[in-house]
Coordinates of C-alpha atoms in Angstrom, one line a residue:
Chain A
V258 CA 0.0 0.0 0.0
A259 CA 2.8 2.5 0.9
E260 CA 4.4 2.0 -2.4
L261 CA 1.3 3.0 -4.4
G262 CA 0.4 5.8 -2.1
E263 CA -2.9 7.1 -0.9
F264 CA -4.1 8.6 -4.2
G265 CA -2.9 5.5 -6.1
V266 CA -4.8 3.1 -3.9
I267 CA -7.9 5.2 -3.9
D268 CA -7.8 5.3 -7.8
R269 CA -7.4 1.6 -7.8
I270 CA -10.3 1.0 -5.5
N271 CA -12.7 3.2 -7.4
R272 CA -11.7 2.2 -11.0
G273 CA -14.5 0.6 -12.9
R274 CA -17.1 0.9 -10.2
R275 CA -20.6 2.0 -11.2
L276 CA -22.1 4.8 -9.2
T277 CA -25.8 5.0 -8.9
G278 CA -28.0 7.9 -10.0
A279 CA -28.2 9.1 -6.4
V280 CA -24.6 10.3 -6.6
A281 CA -24.2 13.9 -7.9
V282 CA -20.5 14.2 -7.1
G283 CA -18.5 11.0 -6.5
P284 CA -15.0 10.4 -5.1
G285 CA -12.1 12.7 -5.9
D286 CA -13.3 16.1 -4.7
D287 CA -13.2 17.6 -1.2
A288 CA -16.5 15.8 -0.5
A289 CA -19.2 13.8 -2.3
V290 CA -22.7 15.0 -3.0
L291 CA -25.6 12.5 -2.8
A292 CA -29.3 12.9 -3.6
A293 CA -31.5 13.2 -0.5
P294 CA -34.9 13.5 -2.1
D295 CA -36.7 13.2 1.2
A296 CA -35.0 16.4 2.4
R297 CA -33.9 14.4 5.5
V298 CA -30.9 12.2 5.6
V299 CA -30.4 9.1 7.8
V300 CA -26.8 8.6 9.0
T301 CA -25.0 6.1 11.1
T302 CA -21.4 5.0 11.7
D303 CA -19.5 1.9 12.9
M304 CA -15.8 1.2 13.4
L305 CA -14.2 -2.3 13.1
V306 CA -10.7 -2.9 14.5
E307 CA -8.5 -5.9 13.6
G308 CA -8.1 -8.3 16.4
R309 CA -11.2 -7.0 18.1
H310 CA -14.0 -7.2 15.5
F311 CA -12.4 -9.5 13.0
R312 CA -9.4 -11.7 12.5
L313 CA -7.6 -12.0 9.2
D314 CA -7.1 -15.7 9.9
W315 CA -10.9 -16.3 10.3
S316 CA -12.3 -13.8 7.8
S317 CA -11.2 -13.0 4.3
P318 CA -10.7 -9.3 3.5
R319 CA -13.7 -9.6 1.2
D320 CA -15.9 -10.8 4.1
I321 CA -14.6 -8.1 6.4
G322 CA -15.6 -5.5 3.7
R323 CA -19.0 -7.1 3.3
K324 CA -19.6 -7.1 7.1
A325 CA -18.4 -3.5 7.6
I326 CA -21.0 -2.3 5.0
A327 CA -23.7 -4.7 6.2
Q328 CA -23.7 -3.6 9.8
N329 CA -24.0 0.0 8.8
G330 CA -26.6 -0.6 6.1
A331 CA -28.6 -2.6 8.6
D332 CA -28.7 0.4 10.9
V333 CA -30.0 2.6 8.1
A334 CA -32.6 0.0 7.2
A335 CA -33.7 -0.3 10.8
M336 CA -35.0 3.3 10.5
G337 CA -37.1 2.2 7.6
A338 CA -34.8 3.9 5.2
R339 CA -33.1 2.9 1.9
P340 CA -29.3 3.1 1.9
T341 CA -28.1 5.8 -0.6
G342 CA -24.4 5.7 -0.1
Y343 CA -21.4 4.9 2.1
V344 CA -18.1 6.6 3.0
V345 CA -15.3 4.5 4.2
A346 CA -12.2 5.5 6.2
L347 CA -9.5 2.8 6.1
G348 CA -6.4 2.6 8.3
C349 CA -3.7 0.0 7.5
P350 CA 0.0 -0.6 8.0
G351 CA 2.2 0.6 5.1
E352 CA 3.3 -2.9 4.3
T353 CA -0.3 -4.2 3.8
D354 CA -0.6 -6.3 0.7
L355 CA -2.6 -4.6 -2.0
A356 CA -4.7 -7.8 -2.2
V357 CA -6.0 -7.1 1.2
V358 CA -7.2 -3.6 0.2
D359 CA -8.6 -5.0 -3.1
G360 CA -10.5 -7.7 -1.1
L361 CA -11.9 -5.2 1.3
A362 CA -13.0 -2.9 -1.5
D363 CA -14.6 -5.8 -3.4
G364 CA -16.5 -7.0 -0.4
M365 CA -17.6 -3.4 0.4
W366 CA -18.9 -2.8 -3.1
H367 CA -20.6 -6.2 -3.2
E368 CA -22.6 -5.5 0.0
A369 CA -23.2 -1.8 -0.9
Q370 CA -24.8 -2.9 -4.2
R371 CA -26.8 -5.6 -2.4
S372 CA -28.3 -2.7 -0.4
G373 CA -28.9 -0.6 -3.5
A374 CA -26.1 1.9 -3.1
G375 CA -22.4 2.6 -3.7
I376 CA -19.3 3.8 -2.0
V377 CA -19.1 7.6 -2.6
G378 CA -16.0 8.6 -0.8
G379 CA -13.3 7.8 1.8
D380 CA -10.0 8.2 3.4
L381 CA -6.9 6.0 3.5
V382 CA -4.4 6.5 6.3
Q383 CA -1.5 4.5 7.9
S384 CA -2.2 2.8 11.2
P385 CA -0.6 -0.1 13.2
Q386 CA -3.5 -2.5 12.5
L387 CA -6.4 -2.6 10.1
V388 CA -9.2 -0.3 11.1
V389 CA -12.3 0.1 8.9
S390 CA -14.7 2.9 9.7
V391 CA -17.9 3.1 7.7
T392 CA -20.7 5.7 7.6
A393 CA -23.9 4.9 5.8
L394 CA -26.5 7.4 4.6
G395 CA -30.1 6.6 3.7
D396 CA -33.3 8.2 2.5
L397 CA -36.8 7.9 4.1
D398 CA -38.7 8.4 0.8
G399 CA -41.3 10.6 2.5
H400 CA -42.0 8.1 5.4
A401 CA -41.5 8.8 9.1
P402 CA -38.4 7.1 10.6
V403 CA -39.2 3.9 12.5
L404 CA -37.8 4.6 15.9
R405 CA -37.1 2.3 18.9
S406 CA -39.6 4.3 21.0
G407 CA -42.9 3.6 19.2
A408 CA -43.8 0.1 20.4
G409 CA -47.2 -0.1 22.2
P410 CA -49.0 -2.7 24.4
G411 CA -50.6 -5.4 22.1
D412 CA -48.2 -4.9 19.3
V413 CA -46.9 -8.1 17.6
V414 CA -43.1 -8.6 17.7
A415 CA -41.7 -10.0 14.5
V416 CA -38.3 -10.8 13.0
A417 CA -36.8 -10.8 9.5
G418 CA -33.6 -12.6 8.9
R419 CA -31.7 -15.2 10.9
L420 CA -31.0 -15.3 14.6
G421 CA -28.0 -17.0 16.3
W422 CA -26.3 -17.9 13.0
S423 CA -23.4 -15.5 13.5
A424 CA -22.8 -16.6 17.1
A425 CA -23.0 -20.3 16.1
G426 CA -20.6 -19.6 13.3
M427 CA -18.2 -18.1 15.8
V428 CA -18.5 -21.1 18.1
A429 CA -17.8 -23.3 15.1
L430 CA -14.7 -21.2 14.2
E431 CA -13.4 -21.3 17.8
S432 CA -13.9 -25.1 17.9
G433 CA -12.0 -25.5 14.6
A434 CA -14.9 -27.5 13.2
T435 CA -15.1 -27.2 9.4
V436 CA -18.6 -28.7 8.7
W437 CA -20.7 -25.6 9.5
A438 CA -19.8 -23.5 6.5
D439 CA -23.3 -21.9 6.3
L440 CA -23.0 -20.7 9.9
V441 CA -19.4 -19.5 9.5
E442 CA -20.4 -17.7 6.3
A443 CA -23.3 -16.0 8.3
H444 CA -20.7 -15.0 10.9
C445 CA -18.1 -13.7 8.5
A446 CA -20.6 -12.0 6.1
P447 CA -24.1 -11.4 7.4
E448 CA -26.7 -10.3 4.9
P449 CA -29.2 -7.9 6.3
P450 CA -32.7 -8.2 4.8
Y451 CA -32.8 -4.6 3.5
A452 CA -36.1 -5.0 1.6
A453 CA -37.9 -6.4 4.7
A454 CA -37.1 -3.1 6.5
I455 CA -38.8 -1.1 3.8
S456 CA -41.8 -3.5 3.9
A457 CA -42.0 -3.1 7.7
S458 CA -42.0 0.7 7.4
R459 CA -44.7 0.7 4.8
A460 CA -46.8 -1.9 6.7
G461 CA -46.9 0.6 9.7
A462 CA -44.2 -0.9 12.0
S463 CA -44.4 1.0 15.3
A464 CA -40.7 0.3 16.3
M465 CA -37.7 -1.4 14.7
S466 CA -34.1 -2.2 15.4
D467 CA -31.4 -4.3 13.8
V468 CA -30.3 -7.3 15.8
S469 CA -26.6 -6.5 16.5
D470 CA -26.2 -6.9 20.2
G471 CA -28.5 -10.0 20.4
L472 CA -32.3 -10.4 20.2
L473 CA -33.0 -9.9 23.9
A474 CA -30.6 -7.0 24.2
D475 CA -32.0 -5.2 21.2
L476 CA -35.5 -5.9 22.3
G477 CA -34.4 -4.4 25.6
H478 CA -33.5 -1.2 23.8
I479 CA -36.9 -1.1 22.2
A480 CA -38.6 -1.9 25.6
T481 CA -36.7 0.8 27.4
A482 CA -37.2 3.5 24.6
S483 CA -40.9 2.6 24.4
G484 CA -41.6 2.1 28.1
V485 CA -43.1 -1.3 27.5
A486 CA -42.5 -5.0 28.4
I487 CA -41.9 -7.5 25.7
D488 CA -42.4 -11.3 25.8
V489 CA -40.7 -13.6 23.3
A490 CA -42.1 -17.1 22.6
R491 CA -39.2 -19.5 22.7
A492 CA -40.9 -21.9 20.3
A493 CA -41.2 -19.1 17.7
V494 CA -37.5 -18.5 17.6
H495 CA -36.5 -22.2 17.5
D496 CA -34.2 -22.9 14.6
P497 CA -33.4 -26.6 13.8
R498 CA -30.1 -25.7 12.2
I499 CA -28.9 -23.9 15.3
T500 CA -30.2 -26.7 17.5
E501 CA -28.2 -29.2 15.4
A502 CA -25.0 -27.2 15.5
A503 CA -25.3 -26.3 19.2
R504 CA -25.7 -30.0 20.0
A505 CA -22.6 -30.9 18.0
L506 CA -20.5 -28.0 19.3
G507 CA -21.6 -28.2 23.0
A508 CA -23.4 -24.9 23.0
D509 CA -26.9 -24.0 24.2
P510 CA -29.2 -23.3 21.2
D511 CA -31.5 -20.9 23.1
T512 CA -28.6 -18.8 24.2
L513 CA -27.3 -18.6 20.6
V514 CA -30.7 -17.6 19.2
L515 CA -31.8 -15.2 22.0
T516 CA -28.4 -13.5 22.8
G517 CA -26.1 -14.1 19.8
G518 CA -25.0 -10.8 18.3
E519 CA -24.0 -9.6 14.8
D520 CA -26.7 -11.3 12.8
H521 CA -27.9 -8.0 11.5
A522 CA -31.4 -9.4 11.3
L523 CA -34.2 -6.9 12.0
V524 CA -36.8 -7.0 14.8
A525 CA -39.9 -4.8 14.7
T526 CA -43.2 -4.3 16.4
F527 CA -46.5 -4.1 14.4
P528 CA -49.8 -2.7 15.8
D529 CA -52.2 -5.5 16.8
G530 CA -54.3 -6.5 13.8
S531 CA -51.9 -5.3 11.1
V532 CA -50.7 -7.7 8.5
V533 CA -47.1 -8.7 9.2
P534 CA -45.5 -8.4 5.8
D535 CA -43.7 -11.2 3.8
G536 CA -40.3 -12.0 5.1
W537 CA -41.3 -11.4 8.7
R538 CA -42.3 -14.0 11.3
P539 CA -44.1 -13.2 14.6
I540 CA -42.1 -14.2 17.7
G541 CA -43.8 -12.4 20.6
R542 CA -46.0 -9.6 22.0
V543 CA -45.6 -6.2 23.5
R544 CA -47.3 -5.7 26.9
A545 CA -47.7 -2.7 29.2
A546 CA -44.7 -2.4 31.5
G547 CA -45.6 -3.8 34.9
D548 CA -43.9 -3.2 38.3
A549 CA -40.7 -4.7 36.8
G550 CA -40.5 -1.9 34.3
P551 CA -39.5 -2.2 30.6
V552 CA -38.3 -5.8 30.8
V553 CA -38.0 -8.5 28.1
T554 CA -39.1 -12.0 29.1
V555 CA -39.0 -15.4 27.4
D556 CA -42.3 -17.4 27.7
G557 CA -43.2 -15.0 30.5
S558 CA -40.0 -15.4 32.6
P559 CA -36.8 -13.4 32.8
W560 CA -34.0 -14.9 30.8
T561 CA -31.4 -16.4 33.1
G562 CA -29.1 -17.9 30.5
G563 CA -26.0 -16.3 28.9
T564 CA -25.9 -12.7 27.8
G565 CA -25.2 -10.9 24.5
W566 CA -22.6 -8.4 23.3
Q567 CA -23.0 -5.6 25.8
S568 CA -19.5 -5.2 27.0
F569 CA -17.4 -2.2 25.9
G570 CA -15.7 -2.5 22.6
Q571 CA -17.7 -5.0 20.6
Chain B
V146 CA -13.5 3.8 29.7
A147 CA -14.0 0.0 30.0
E148 CA -15.4 0.4 33.5
L149 CA -18.2 2.7 32.3
G150 CA -18.9 0.7 29.2
E151 CA -19.9 1.9 25.7
F152 CA -23.4 3.0 26.5
G153 CA -22.3 4.8 29.7
V154 CA -19.5 6.7 27.9
I155 CA -21.8 7.7 25.1
D156 CA -24.5 8.9 27.5
R157 CA -21.8 10.9 29.3
I158 CA -20.5 12.5 26.0
N159 CA -24.0 13.5 24.9
R160 CA -25.4 14.7 28.2
G161 CA -26.3 18.4 28.2
R162 CA -25.3 19.0 24.6
R163 CA -27.7 21.1 22.6
L164 CA -28.7 19.7 19.2
T165 CA -29.6 22.2 16.5
G166 CA -33.0 22.4 14.7
A167 CA -31.4 20.4 11.8
V168 CA -31.6 17.2 13.9
A169 CA -34.8 15.2 13.6
V170 CA -33.5 12.2 15.4
G171 CA -30.4 12.5 17.6
P172 CA -28.1 9.9 19.2
G173 CA -29.6 6.8 20.7
D174 CA -31.5 5.0 17.9
D175 CA -30.1 2.8 15.2
A176 CA -29.2 5.9 13.2
A177 CA -29.7 9.7 13.3
V178 CA -31.9 11.7 11.0
L179 CA -30.8 15.2 9.8
A180 CA -32.5 17.8 7.8
A181 CA -31.3 18.0 4.2
P182 CA -33.4 20.9 2.9
D183 CA -31.5 21.1 -0.4
A184 CA -32.5 17.5 -1.2
R185 CA -28.8 16.8 -1.7
V186 CA -26.3 16.0 1.0
V187 CA -22.6 16.7 1.1
V188 CA -20.5 14.0 2.8
T189 CA -16.9 13.5 3.7
T190 CA -14.8 11.4 6.1
D191 CA -11.3 11.5 7.6
M192 CA -9.6 9.2 10.1
L193 CA -6.9 10.3 12.6
V194 CA -4.6 7.7 14.2
E195 CA -2.6 8.3 17.4
G196 CA 1.1 8.4 16.7
R197 CA 0.5 9.2 13.1
H198 CA -1.8 12.2 13.0
F199 CA -1.5 13.4 16.5
R200 CA 0.6 12.9 19.6
L201 CA -1.0 13.1 23.1
D202 CA 2.3 14.7 24.4
W203 CA 1.9 17.5 21.8
S204 CA -1.8 18.0 21.6
S205 CA -4.5 17.9 24.3
P206 CA -7.5 15.6 23.8
R207 CA -9.5 18.7 23.3
D208 CA -7.3 20.0 20.5
I209 CA -7.4 16.6 18.8
G210 CA -11.2 16.7 19.0
R211 CA -11.2 20.2 17.5
K212 CA -8.9 19.2 14.7
A213 CA -10.8 16.0 13.8
I214 CA -14.0 18.0 13.3
A215 CA -12.2 21.0 11.7
Q216 CA -10.6 18.9 8.9
N217 CA -13.9 17.4 8.0
G218 CA -15.9 20.6 8.3
A219 CA -13.4 22.3 6.0
D220 CA -14.0 19.6 3.4
V221 CA -17.7 20.2 3.5
A222 CA -17.1 24.0 3.4
A223 CA -14.8 23.6 0.4
M224 CA -17.9 22.4 -1.6
G225 CA -19.6 25.7 -0.7
A226 CA -21.8 23.9 1.8
R227 CA -22.9 24.6 5.3
P228 CA -22.0 21.8 7.8
T229 CA -25.2 20.3 9.2
G230 CA -23.9 17.5 11.5
Y231 CA -21.1 15.1 12.3
V232 CA -20.9 11.4 13.3
V233 CA -17.9 10.2 15.1
A234 CA -16.4 6.7 15.5
L235 CA -13.9 6.5 18.4
G236 CA -11.5 3.6 19.1
C237 CA -9.5 3.6 22.3
P238 CA -7.9 1.2 24.7
G239 CA -10.1 0.0 27.6
E240 CA -7.8 1.6 30.2
T241 CA -8.2 5.1 28.6
D242 CA -8.8 7.8 31.2
L243 CA -12.3 9.2 30.9
A244 CA -10.7 12.6 30.9
V245 CA -9.3 11.9 27.5
V246 CA -12.8 11.0 26.1
D247 CA -14.3 14.0 27.8
G248 CA -11.6 16.3 26.3
L249 CA -12.1 14.8 22.9
A250 CA -15.9 15.3 23.1
D251 CA -15.5 18.9 24.4
G252 CA -13.2 19.7 21.5
M253 CA -15.4 18.1 19.0
W254 CA -18.5 19.9 20.2
H255 CA -16.6 23.2 20.3
E256 CA -15.5 23.0 16.7
A257 CA -18.8 21.5 15.5
Q258 CA -20.7 24.5 17.0
R259 CA -18.1 26.9 15.5
S260 CA -19.2 25.4 12.2
G261 CA -22.9 25.8 13.0
A262 CA -23.7 22.1 13.6
G263 CA -23.6 19.3 16.3
I264 CA -22.5 15.7 16.7
V265 CA -25.5 13.6 15.9
G266 CA -24.3 10.0 16.4
G267 CA -21.3 7.8 16.8
D268 CA -19.7 4.5 17.8
L269 CA -17.2 3.7 20.6
V270 CA -15.0 0.6 20.3
Q271 CA -11.9 -0.8 21.8
S272 CA -8.6 -0.5 19.9
P273 CA -4.9 -0.6 20.7
Q274 CA -4.4 3.1 20.2
L275 CA -6.7 6.1 19.9
V276 CA -8.4 6.3 16.5
V277 CA -10.9 9.1 15.7
S278 CA -13.0 8.8 12.5
V279 CA -15.3 11.6 11.7
T280 CA -17.9 12.0 8.9
A281 CA -19.3 15.4 8.2
L282 CA -22.5 16.2 6.4
G283 CA -23.5 19.5 4.8
D284 CA -26.2 21.3 2.9
L285 CA -25.9 23.3 -0.3
D286 CA -28.9 25.5 0.4
G287 CA -29.9 25.4 -3.3
H288 CA -26.5 26.3 -4.7
A289 CA -24.4 24.2 -7.1
P290 CA -21.4 22.5 -5.3
V291 CA -18.1 24.3 -6.0
L292 CA -15.9 21.6 -7.5
R293 CA -12.2 21.5 -8.1
S294 CA -12.8 21.2 -11.8
G295 CA -14.4 24.6 -12.6
A296 CA -11.3 26.9 -12.8
G297 CA -10.9 28.7 -16.1
P298 CA -8.1 30.8 -17.7
G299 CA -8.1 34.4 -16.4
D300 CA -9.7 33.4 -13.0
V301 CA -8.3 35.1 -9.9
V302 CA -6.9 32.7 -7.3
A303 CA -7.6 33.7 -3.7
V304 CA -7.1 32.4 -0.2
A305 CA -9.2 32.6 3.0
G306 CA -7.4 31.7 6.3
R307 CA -3.8 31.3 7.2
L308 CA -1.1 29.4 5.2
G309 CA 2.0 27.8 6.8
W310 CA 0.9 28.3 10.4
S311 CA 0.3 24.7 11.1
A312 CA 3.6 23.6 9.6
A313 CA 5.5 26.3 11.4
G314 CA 3.7 25.2 14.7
M315 CA 4.9 21.7 14.1
V316 CA 8.5 22.9 13.5
A317 CA 8.3 24.8 16.7
L318 CA 7.0 21.7 18.6
E319 CA 9.8 19.6 17.1
S320 CA 12.4 22.2 18.2
G321 CA 11.0 22.3 21.7
A322 CA 10.7 26.1 21.4
T323 CA 7.9 27.5 23.6
V324 CA 7.6 31.1 22.3
W325 CA 5.4 30.4 19.2
A326 CA 2.2 29.6 21.0
D327 CA 0.0 31.1 18.3
L328 CA 1.6 28.9 15.7
V329 CA 1.5 25.8 17.9
E330 CA -2.2 26.5 18.5
A331 CA -2.7 26.8 14.8
H332 CA -1.1 23.4 14.4
C333 CA -3.0 21.7 17.2
A334 CA -6.4 23.2 16.5
P335 CA -6.8 24.9 13.1
E336 CA -9.9 27.0 12.6
P337 CA -11.3 26.8 9.1
P338 CA -13.0 29.9 7.8
Y339 CA -16.5 28.3 7.3
A340 CA -18.3 31.6 6.5
A341 CA -15.7 32.5 3.8
A342 CA -16.6 29.3 2.0
I343 CA -20.3 30.3 1.8
S344 CA -19.3 33.8 0.7
A345 CA -17.1 32.3 -2.1
S346 CA -19.9 30.1 -3.3
R347 CA -22.4 33.0 -3.4
A348 CA -19.8 35.2 -5.1
G349 CA -19.6 32.7 -8.0
A350 CA -16.3 30.9 -7.2
S351 CA -15.5 28.6 -10.1
A352 CA -13.4 26.1 -8.1
M353 CA -12.6 25.6 -4.4
S354 CA -10.6 23.3 -2.2
D355 CA -9.5 23.3 1.4
V356 CA -5.7 23.6 2.0
S357 CA -4.9 20.3 3.7
D358 CA -2.0 18.9 1.7
G359 CA -0.3 22.3 1.2
L360 CA -1.2 25.2 -1.0
L361 CA 0.8 24.1 -4.1
A362 CA -0.4 20.5 -3.8
D363 CA -4.1 21.5 -3.4
L364 CA -3.8 24.0 -6.2
G365 CA -2.3 21.1 -8.2
H366 CA -5.5 19.1 -7.6
I367 CA -7.5 22.1 -8.9
A368 CA -5.2 22.5 -11.9
T369 CA -5.4 18.8 -12.8
A370 CA -9.2 18.6 -12.3
S371 CA -9.7 21.8 -14.3
G372 CA -7.1 21.2 -17.0
V373 CA -5.5 24.6 -16.4
A374 CA -2.2 26.1 -15.2
I375 CA -2.0 28.2 -12.0
D376 CA 0.6 30.8 -11.1
V377 CA 1.0 32.0 -7.5
A378 CA 2.6 35.4 -6.7
R379 CA 5.2 34.7 -3.9
A380 CA 4.8 38.3 -2.6
A381 CA 1.0 37.8 -2.1
V382 CA 1.5 34.8 0.2
H383 CA 4.2 36.4 2.3
D384 CA 3.4 36.3 6.0
P385 CA 5.6 38.3 8.4
R386 CA 4.8 36.0 11.3
I387 CA 5.9 32.9 9.4
T388 CA 9.1 34.7 8.2
E389 CA 9.9 35.7 11.8
A390 CA 9.4 32.2 13.1
A391 CA 11.2 30.5 10.2
R392 CA 14.2 32.7 10.8
A393 CA 14.3 31.8 14.5
L394 CA 13.7 28.1 13.9
G395 CA 16.0 27.6 10.9
A396 CA 13.2 26.8 8.4
D397 CA 12.4 28.3 5.0
P398 CA 9.4 30.6 5.1
D399 CA 8.4 30.1 1.5
T400 CA 8.4 26.3 1.9
L401 CA 6.2 26.6 5.0
V402 CA 3.7 28.9 3.3
L403 CA 3.6 27.2 -0.1
T404 CA 3.8 23.5 1.0
G405 CA 2.8 23.4 4.7
G406 CA -0.3 21.2 5.2
E407 CA -3.2 21.0 7.7
D408 CA -4.0 24.7 7.9
H409 CA -7.5 23.9 6.6
A410 CA -7.6 27.3 5.0
L411 CA -9.5 27.6 1.7
V412 CA -8.3 28.3 -1.8
A413 CA -10.7 29.2 -4.6
T414 CA -10.8 30.7 -8.1
F415 CA -13.1 33.5 -9.1
P416 CA -14.0 34.5 -12.7
D417 CA -12.0 37.5 -13.9
G418 CA -13.7 40.7 -13.0
S419 CA -15.8 39.3 -10.1
V420 CA -15.5 40.9 -6.7
V421 CA -13.5 38.7 -4.4
P422 CA -15.5 38.6 -1.2
D423 CA -14.4 39.8 2.3
G424 CA -12.1 37.5 4.0
W425 CA -10.4 36.4 0.7
R426 CA -7.1 37.8 -0.6
P427 CA -5.9 37.3 -4.2
I428 CA -2.7 35.3 -4.5
G429 CA -2.4 34.4 -8.2
R430 CA -4.0 33.7 -11.6
V431 CA -5.3 30.8 -13.6
R432 CA -3.9 30.4 -17.1
A433 CA -4.5 28.1 -20.0
A434 CA -2.5 24.9 -19.6
G435 CA 0.6 25.1 -21.9
D436 CA 2.8 22.3 -23.2
A437 CA 3.8 21.6 -19.6
G438 CA 0.1 20.6 -18.8
P439 CA -1.8 21.5 -15.7
V440 CA 1.1 22.8 -13.6
V441 CA 1.3 25.1 -10.7
T442 CA 4.1 27.7 -10.8
V443 CA 5.4 30.4 -8.4
D444 CA 6.2 33.7 -10.0
G445 CA 6.1 31.9 -13.3
S446 CA 8.6 29.1 -12.4
P447 CA 8.2 25.6 -11.2
W448 CA 8.6 25.3 -7.4
T449 CA 11.9 23.5 -6.6
G450 CA 11.8 23.8 -2.8
G451 CA 10.4 21.3 -0.3
T452 CA 7.2 19.4 -0.9
G453 CA 3.9 19.0 1.0
W454 CA 2.1 16.1 2.6
Q455 CA 1.5 13.8 -0.3
S456 CA 3.0 10.6 1.2
F457 CA 0.8 7.7 2.1
G458 CA -0.8 7.9 5.5
Q459 CA -0.9 11.6 6.4

């Protein structure tokens, strides 16, 4: 990387990429200019640090790039918005192989295009280890943002996407097992259900979040923000593939599904009586908060198993 | 930082901060929502890495925060846009003193408010050294973005803000001299002239860039993008304070002014005959590119002194 220099590497990353119609000014000027037809812009940012959020011996550069975009795109989607563009700041050692940067860029472009957008700008600097910082922008297309604070008693809780697959994939990687390729893939390169987020917004979802900290933790954020209690039906989140893998790997399937992080699935609440759109499956109910406050329960009881990803630095 | 945890630190950083009217949804949800009245949004990102872009023994956390925002705000301004909000991803070791995070946050909010905006979201992760990644958003208020590619022969070249002060401040820091506090301050916490950028856009500036790589390097970007040659009058960029400091510190004043980076001043071109707005001073002329191509000259000759900040990783 040092040999080619910042501008050379950036040229290489951008060469031949197709920018969408939403981009008025692409990479190469002081800043990019993106369409924001709604006259509001949704924005979120996440940083991934080598050794903390990914390991180059577990994930390919391409998968790391895909995941970095996916986790930001999922946050935009969780507002009920359509991703419109990403900017990427990349730190890496000067001796980094260009193949690593090429792989990262390929993965980022792959996932950005899955979400309907492109990478419109960035920064490349030297740092002791790989650091990838992504900011995603999105457009609400005239609809109100779907916040965490809108859930009301009686609402149906539903999920789009897989739960526990990323955590199970990590357990598989740690165990050295090689037969759970689908779970490892889900860990290394989760694929958020972007279209389902738009469907939820249009179907009148009252609250929504992506599942990054684990289902119970993210439902906890909704419960707290909305001042409600939420109960999850354990049978509704049962996943035979997770049960199979958990048995083989010596893990608890309920813990994986209920508290595993980084799936970047979506969880939303829908007013009672509304039609839960395609791609969503009901998993529980919102209730008025009782004396215990805005708690999340499983089959009516507090969850006493393992916990999710709440510690500093994940 | 590890003791308080991610959510605790983020609460602490955001507590008591006033968000502007441009913020529809602030920190705390999956993403923020900002007003984008122009229906386009300007976006840019920069990453600063400890030991590479700043040193905690030279700069206070507050100054690092100010600079991180300033260099992104300057890029938004250089498009002729008004900053509307910033998102910040921060990586730091778990044992980082909370005073460092508080200082960074104070500095960021100080400079964000100088630019007319606030910090609307972010991420906090663990990393081996301090890494600050900022993304700035801006609004064009109905005006065309001022690109690097619009300069034409006959245009006047003008500058707003100081040139060479940051580089002179770094020389002073390296020398251990303590009498150049104004220059050291300019290095540690540059203050981009945001209002001058808007004036330039409204006065019909044909091209604009912030001066981050050094005047000649950044004019080189404009010359290349516009397919023109640019000549700078050495006398017009003379700065008595830089000459005084350079003499005392054994540096060359012209090299500091012409190639010193990180001042985050602005350089723009204005069509011949237009009134250069307040806060701007003419320093040269745009000419048709000759056989030598889109070159930048000083008093008609190529610059043969030192160079700016073009190496990978700055």
